[in-house]
Short mmCIF file of C-alpha atoms in Angstrom, two decimals:
data_model
loop_
_atom_site.label_atom_id
_atom_site.label_comp_id
_atom_site.label_asym_id
_atom_site.label_seq_id
_atom_site.Cartn_x
_atom_site.Cartn_y
_atom_site.Cartn_z
CA VAL A 1 14.39 -22.26 7.51
CA GLU A 2 13.87 -19.27 9.90
CA THR A 3 10.85 -18.43 10.68
CA CYS A 4 9.21 -14.99 10.32
CA SER A 5 9.40 -14.50 14.04
CA GLN A 6 13.67 -15.53 14.13
CA PHE A 7 14.20 -13.04 11.02
CA ILE A 8 12.43 -10.17 13.18
CA LYS A 9 14.37 -10.79 16.37
CA LYS A 10 17.60 -10.86 14.60
CA LEU A 11 16.63 -7.73 12.45
CA PHE A 12 15.73 -5.79 15.89
CA ALA A 13 19.23 -7.40 17.16
CA LEU A 14 20.69 -5.64 14.57
CA THR A 15 19.25 -2.40 14.39
CA VAL A 16 19.90 -1.86 17.99
CA SER A 17 23.90 -3.15 17.92
CA ARG A 18 23.90 -0.40 14.78
CA PHE A 19 22.15 2.09 17.10
CA GLU A 20 24.58 1.68 19.72
CA SER A 21 27.75 1.78 17.52
CA ILE A 22 26.36 4.64 15.61
CA THR A 23 25.61 6.51 19.22
CA ALA A 24 29.29 5.39 20.55
CA ASN A 25 30.50 6.50 17.24
CA PRO A 26 29.08 8.82 14.55
CA GLU A 27 31.78 8.31 11.67
CA ALA A 28 30.51 4.22 12.25
CA SER A 29 29.42 3.03 9.22
CA PHE A 30 27.35 -0.51 7.85
CA ASP A 31 27.17 -3.20 5.36
CA GLU A 32 23.52 -1.99 3.25
CA LYS A 33 20.44 -3.85 4.15
CA VAL A 34 17.79 -3.92 2.40
CA ILE A 35 14.66 -5.39 3.31
CA LEU A 36 11.22 -5.96 1.36
CA VAL A 37 8.05 -6.39 3.05
CA TYR A 38 5.04 -7.83 1.05
CA GLY A 39 2.12 -7.01 2.62
CA ILE A 40 2.52 -5.28 5.69
CA SER A 41 -0.37 -5.07 7.00
CA LYS A 42 -0.75 -8.61 6.46
CA LEU A 43 2.92 -9.19 7.93
CA ARG A 44 1.68 -7.65 11.14
CA ASP A 45 -1.54 -9.29 11.33
CA LEU A 46 0.38 -12.74 11.52
CA LEU A 47 2.69 -11.60 14.42
CA GLU A 48 2.70 -11.74 18.27
CA SER A 49 2.24 -8.95 20.16
CA ASP A 50 6.19 -8.02 20.89
CA ASP A 51 7.42 -8.89 17.59
CA ARG A 52 4.79 -6.62 16.14
CA ASP A 53 6.46 -4.00 18.51
CA ARG A 54 9.80 -4.92 17.54
CA VAL A 55 8.50 -4.24 14.09
CA ASP A 56 7.38 -0.57 14.90
CA LEU A 57 10.42 0.02 16.61
CA ILE A 58 12.42 -1.10 13.46
CA LEU A 59 10.74 1.05 11.45
CA GLU A 60 10.59 3.93 13.89
CA ASN A 61 14.15 4.21 14.45
CA GLY A 62 15.44 3.14 10.86
CA SER A 63 17.47 6.04 9.32
CA ILE A 64 19.76 6.31 6.59
CA ASP A 65 22.84 6.11 9.38
CA LEU A 66 21.81 2.72 9.97
CA ASN A 67 22.35 1.68 6.09
CA MET A 68 18.89 -0.10 6.49
CA HIS A 69 16.41 0.40 4.09
CA PHE A 70 12.85 -1.11 3.66
CA ILE A 71 10.42 -1.23 0.77
CA LEU A 72 6.68 -2.03 1.98
CA THR A 73 4.33 -2.72 -0.38
CA ASP A 74 0.38 -3.34 0.33
CA SER A 75 -2.43 -2.40 -1.27
CA VAL A 76 -4.34 1.24 -0.64
CA ALA A 77 -6.96 -0.47 1.39
CA GLU A 78 -4.79 -2.80 3.33
CA LEU A 79 -2.14 0.47 4.28
CA SER A 80 -5.45 1.86 6.03
CA ASN A 81 -4.28 -0.31 8.81
CA VAL A 82 -1.18 1.21 9.31
CA ALA A 83 -1.81 4.81 8.25
CA PHE A 84 -1.70 5.70 11.91
CA GLU A 85 1.49 4.05 13.08
CA LEU A 86 4.03 6.21 14.26
CA TRP A 87 6.48 4.92 11.66
CA TYR A 88 4.35 5.25 8.75
CA ARG A 89 3.44 9.17 9.69
CA ASN A 90 6.90 9.98 10.51
CA HIS A 91 9.01 8.80 7.33
CA LEU A 92 5.83 8.18 4.88
CA GLY A 93 3.14 10.82 5.60
CA ASN A 94 0.08 10.82 3.04
CA ASN A 95 2.54 12.62 0.50
CA ASN A 96 4.92 9.89 -0.30
CA GLY A 97 4.98 6.45 -2.09
CA ILE A 98 5.21 4.65 -5.10
CA TRP A 99 1.86 3.89 -7.15
CA ILE A 100 1.98 0.79 -9.59
CA GLY A 101 -1.56 0.46 -11.45
CA ASP A 102 -4.06 2.63 -12.72
CA GLY A 103 -6.42 5.08 -10.69
CA VAL A 104 -3.63 7.22 -9.36
CA MET A 105 -5.89 10.19 -9.17
CA GLY A 106 -8.53 8.37 -8.25
CA GLN A 107 -7.09 6.86 -5.01
CA THR A 108 -7.14 9.14 -1.61
CA ARG A 109 -4.28 7.27 0.31
CA ILE A 110 -1.22 9.54 -1.10
CA GLN A 111 -2.57 12.87 -1.87
CA ILE A 112 -1.42 14.26 -5.22
CA GLU A 113 -0.56 17.92 -5.72
CA ASN A 114 -0.14 17.39 -9.45
CA LYS A 115 -2.84 18.41 -12.24
CA ARG A 116 -4.68 15.85 -14.01
CA ASN A 117 -3.65 17.20 -17.29
CA GLU A 118 0.12 16.90 -15.97
CA LEU A 119 -0.22 13.48 -15.07
CA GLU A 120 -1.64 12.34 -18.35
CA LYS A 121 0.65 14.01 -20.21
CA GLY A 122 3.74 12.14 -18.47
CA LEU A 123 1.34 8.74 -18.75
CA ASN A 124 3.14 5.71 -19.32
CA GLN A 125 1.97 2.70 -20.13
CA ASN A 126 3.11 1.33 -16.96
CA GLY A 127 1.26 3.12 -14.98
CA ALA A 128 3.29 3.54 -12.41
CA TYR A 129 4.45 6.69 -10.48
CA VAL A 130 6.88 7.85 -7.60
CA ILE A 131 5.42 10.49 -5.34
CA ILE A 132 7.34 12.59 -3.23
CA ASN A 133 5.86 15.61 -1.43
CA GLY A 134 2.82 14.94 -3.52
CA ILE A 135 4.58 15.34 -6.23
CA ALA A 136 3.99 12.35 -8.98
CA THR A 137 6.42 11.84 -11.54
CA PRO A 138 5.89 8.92 -14.14
CA ILE A 139 8.68 5.54 -13.44
CA LYS A 140 9.45 3.01 -15.86
CA ILE A 141 9.01 -0.80 -14.22
CA PRO A 142 10.55 -3.25 -16.23
CA LYS A 143 8.66 -6.20 -16.92
CA LEU A 144 9.50 -10.08 -16.74
CA ARG A 145 9.11 -11.91 -19.36
CA LYS A 146 7.97 -15.63 -18.55
CA GLU A 147 11.23 -17.03 -20.15
CA ASP A 148 13.00 -15.28 -17.84
CA VAL A 149 12.20 -16.16 -14.81
CA ALA A 150 11.86 -19.50 -15.89
CA ASN A 151 15.94 -19.46 -16.76
CA GLU A 152 16.62 -17.84 -13.01
#
């Protein structure tokens, strides 16, 4: 079983390798990597300083050109712990994200430009929105049934 630290080191080496390849050959292409981090603040708290720096560099320098995509999740309260990091400001800012659950209009982490009645008109049962440049759009999130998970 790979430790978190080992995975971070391996991911950092991959990022550096891809960056060097694309610098040498702008036409280089790579297999897609999608990394889901459930609780970015907790992950950063668990890491030693060197690994935390590696994660920051990966997120600061990661780009579409490297075909590496990161899905970072956390609660609004926990996001306050990373909101001032360079990678957060450069790639997410305060007007992009996905909101899942109630209270999208009452939160203050992601700035939303839609008027309340626009959001209520498009309100779906899932209470989920994708927010791009401050514009919230309702999205549908599939629900898993217990028997679906049990059969996996």
